[in-house]
PDB file of C-alpha atoms in Angstrom:
ATOM      1  CA  MET A 127      17.236 -68.511 -91.132  1.00 59.00           C
ATOM      2  CA  ILE A 128      16.109 -70.550 -94.102  1.00 86.00           C
ATOM      3  CA  ILE A 129      12.744 -70.401 -95.849  1.00 91.00           C
ATOM      4  CA  GLY A 130      11.256 -73.444 -94.108  1.00 93.00           C
ATOM      5  CA  GLU A 131      12.102 -72.012 -90.700  1.00 91.00           C
ATOM      6  CA  ARG A 132      10.504 -68.690 -91.640  1.00 91.00           C
ATOM      7  CA  ILE A 133       7.310 -70.433 -92.746  1.00 95.00           C
ATOM      8  CA  LYS A 134       7.158 -72.409 -89.513  1.00 94.00           C
ATOM      9  CA  LEU A 135       7.816 -69.258 -87.473  1.00 92.00           C
ATOM     10  CA  LEU A 136       5.059 -67.412 -89.340  1.00 93.00           C
ATOM     11  CA  ARG A 137       2.619 -70.291 -88.898  1.00 93.00           C
ATOM     12  CA  LYS A 138       3.269 -70.548 -85.190  1.00 93.00           C
ATOM     13  CA  ALA A 139       3.076 -66.760 -84.740  1.00 92.00           C
ATOM     14  CA  LYS A 140      -0.359 -66.815 -86.411  1.00 93.00           C
ATOM     15  CA  LYS A 141      -1.312 -69.846 -84.275  1.00 94.00           C
ATOM     16  CA  LEU A 142      -2.106 -71.954 -87.313  1.00 95.00           C
ATOM     17  CA  THR A 143      -1.726 -75.658 -87.906  1.00 96.00           C
ATOM     18  CA  GLN A 144      -0.060 -76.848 -91.078  1.00 97.00           C
ATOM     19  CA  THR A 145      -3.509 -77.777 -92.374  1.00 97.00           C
ATOM     20  CA  GLU A 146      -4.925 -74.308 -91.657  1.00 97.00           C
ATOM     21  CA  LEU A 147      -1.994 -72.584 -93.350  1.00 97.00           C
ATOM     22  CA  ALA A 148      -2.259 -74.941 -96.304  1.00 97.00           C
ATOM     23  CA  LYS A 149      -5.983 -74.210 -96.758  1.00 97.00           C
ATOM     24  CA  ALA A 150      -5.344 -70.461 -96.539  1.00 96.00           C
ATOM     25  CA  ILE A 151      -2.819 -70.560 -99.386  1.00 96.00           C
ATOM     26  CA  PHE A 152      -4.481 -73.372-101.376  1.00 96.00           C
ATOM     27  CA  VAL A 153      -1.839 -76.087-101.061  1.00 97.00           C
ATOM     28  CA  SER A 154      -1.728 -79.425 -99.274  1.00 97.00           C
ATOM     29  CA  TYR A 155      -0.637 -79.720 -95.662  1.00 97.00           C
ATOM     30  CA  GLN A 156       1.975 -82.219 -96.848  1.00 97.00           C
ATOM     31  CA  LEU A 157       3.562 -79.480 -98.944  1.00 97.00           C
ATOM     32  CA  VAL A 158       3.668 -77.110 -95.969  1.00 97.00           C
ATOM     33  CA  SER A 159       5.277 -79.913 -93.974  1.00 97.00           C
ATOM     34  CA  LYS A 160       7.930 -80.428 -96.661  1.00 97.00           C
ATOM     35  CA  TRP A 161       8.699 -76.696 -96.659  1.00 96.00           C
ATOM     36  CA  GLU A 162       9.064 -76.622 -92.887  1.00 96.00           C
ATOM     37  CA  ARG A 163      11.336 -79.670 -92.912  1.00 95.00           C
ATOM     38  CA  ASN A 164      13.389 -78.136 -95.756  1.00 92.00           C
ATOM     39  CA  LEU A 165      12.644 -81.018 -98.105  1.00 95.00           C
ATOM     40  CA  SER A 166      11.400 -78.543-100.705  1.00 95.00           C
ATOM     41  CA  GLU A 167      10.852 -74.811-101.068  1.00 93.00           C
ATOM     42  CA  PRO A 168       7.844 -72.820-102.193  1.00 94.00           C
ATOM     43  CA  THR A 169       7.923 -71.254-105.630  1.00 93.00           C
ATOM     44  CA  ALA A 170       8.552 -67.527-105.909  1.00 91.00           C
ATOM     45  CA  GLU A 171       4.858 -67.093-106.742  1.00 92.00           C
ATOM     46  CA  MET A 172       3.871 -68.974-103.577  1.00 94.00           C
ATOM     47  CA  MET A 173       6.232 -66.851-101.476  1.00 93.00           C
ATOM     48  CA  PHE A 174       4.553 -63.734-102.876  1.00 92.00           C
ATOM     49  CA  THR A 175       1.164 -65.273-102.066  1.00 94.00           C
ATOM     50  CA  ILE A 176       2.226 -65.837 -98.452  1.00 95.00           C
ATOM     51  CA  ILE A 177       3.678 -62.318 -98.208  1.00 93.00           C
ATOM     52  CA  ASP A 178       0.470 -60.834 -99.583  1.00 92.00           C
ATOM     53  CA  LYS A 179      -1.889 -63.014 -97.535  1.00 94.00           C
ATOM     54  CA  TYR A 180      -0.200 -62.221 -94.229  1.00 92.00           C
ATOM     55  CA  GLN A 181       0.867 -58.653 -95.089  1.00 92.00           C
ATOM     56  CA  LEU A 182       4.553 -59.370 -94.552  1.00 90.00           C
ATOM     57  CA  PRO A 183       7.483 -57.202 -95.601  1.00 88.00           C
ATOM     58  CA  PHE A 184       8.619 -57.825 -99.154  1.00 83.00           C
ATOM     59  CA  ASP A 185      11.977 -59.194 -97.976  1.00 83.00           C
ATOM     60  CA  PHE A 186      10.454 -61.620 -95.436  1.00 85.00           C
ATOM     61  CA  PHE A 187      12.057 -64.695 -97.021  1.00 85.00           C
ATOM     62  CA  LEU A 188      15.495 -63.142 -97.529  1.00 80.00           C
ATOM     63  CA  ASP A 189      18.264 -64.051 -95.161  1.00 71.00           C
ATOM     64  CA  PRO A 190      19.543 -60.977 -93.273  1.00 65.00           C
ATOM     65  CA  VAL A 191      23.112 -62.024 -94.114  1.00 56.00           C
ATOM     66  CA  THR A 192      22.175 -62.018 -97.809  1.00 50.00           C
ATOM     67  CA  GLN A 193      20.597 -58.577 -97.458  1.00 51.00           C
ATOM     68  CA  GLN A 194      23.723 -57.245 -95.744  1.00 54.00           C
ATOM     69  CA  THR A 195      25.967 -58.810 -98.378  1.00 53.00           C
ATOM     70  CA  GLN A 196      23.922 -57.229-101.171  1.00 55.00           C
ATOM     71  CA  TYR A 197      24.071 -53.863 -99.458  1.00 55.00           C
ATOM     72  CA  THR A 198      27.804 -54.188 -98.910  1.00 70.00           C
ATOM     73  CA  ALA A 199      28.391 -55.121-102.561  1.00 67.00           C
ATOM     74  CA  LYS A 200      26.415 -52.065-103.702  1.00 71.00           C
ATOM     75  CA  GLU A 201      28.352 -49.943-101.259  1.00 74.00           C
ATOM     76  CA  VAL A 202      31.695 -51.234-102.576  1.00 74.00           C
ATOM     77  CA  ILE A 203      30.695 -50.502-106.172  1.00 73.00           C
ATOM     78  CA  LEU A 204      29.453 -47.018-105.313  1.00 75.00           C
ATOM     79  CA  ASN A 205      32.605 -46.221-103.334  1.00 74.00           C
ATOM     80  CA  ALA A 206      34.786 -47.500-106.176  1.00 74.00           C
ATOM     81  CA  PHE A 207      32.852 -45.354-108.638  1.00 70.00           C
ATOM     82  CA  LEU A 208      33.280 -42.277-106.448  1.00 74.00           C
ATOM     83  CA  GLU A 209      36.996 -42.966-105.951  1.00 76.00           C
ATOM     84  CA  SER A 210      37.418 -43.337-109.715  1.00 70.00           C
ATOM     85  CA  MET A 211      35.721 -39.996-110.256  1.00 67.00           C
ATOM     86  CA  ILE A 212      37.921 -38.310-107.649  1.00 72.00           C
ATOM     87  CA  ALA A 213      41.100 -39.862-109.063  1.00 68.00           C
ATOM     88  CA  SER A 214      40.427 -38.492-112.541  1.00 67.00           C
ATOM     89  CA  TYR A 215      37.755 -35.830-112.316  1.00 60.00           C
ATOM     90  CA  ASP A 216      38.189 -34.807-115.953  1.00 65.00           C
ATOM     91  CA  LYS A 217      37.478 -38.322-117.291  1.00 68.00           C
ATOM     92  CA  ARG A 218      34.427 -40.489-116.929  1.00 66.00           C
ATOM     93  CA  PRO A 219      35.150 -43.666-114.961  1.00 62.00           C
ATOM     94  CA  THR A 220      34.968 -46.862-116.960  1.00 64.00           C
ATOM     95  CA  ILE A 221      33.595 -50.117-115.673  1.00 67.00           C
ATOM     96  CA  LYS A 222      37.110 -51.547-115.887  1.00 68.00           C
ATOM     97  CA  LYS A 223      38.492 -48.741-113.721  1.00 62.00           C
ATOM     98  CA  VAL A 224      35.677 -49.110-111.171  1.00 61.00           C
ATOM     99  CA  ALA A 225      36.324 -52.864-111.031  1.00 64.00           C
ATOM    100  CA  GLN A 226      40.027 -52.259-110.421  1.00 64.00           C
ATOM    101  CA  VAL A 227      39.289 -49.862-107.564  1.00 60.00           C
ATOM    102  CA  ALA A 228      36.663 -52.176-106.059  1.00 58.00           C
TER     103      ALA A 228
END
């Protein structure tokens, strides 16, 4: 789900019009409309404002696929590091060695 869809979903869940949401976060309703139609995206600061205003989880605007990909990448790096340590327990693994294993 992209950012505009998340904003629209949030707005509808809170039973707000675009105008009401816009007033609550101090922007124009036209800007909210552009976000929802994916013609533009809010700034990072505005996303934090929305998260704070509506007490949303910090990762509200992140795509679950992106979150899973980030987790998987971290997992791959950690596993490669551990495998490097096991392969040569008397030597510290280098970044090059970890990259080769990953």
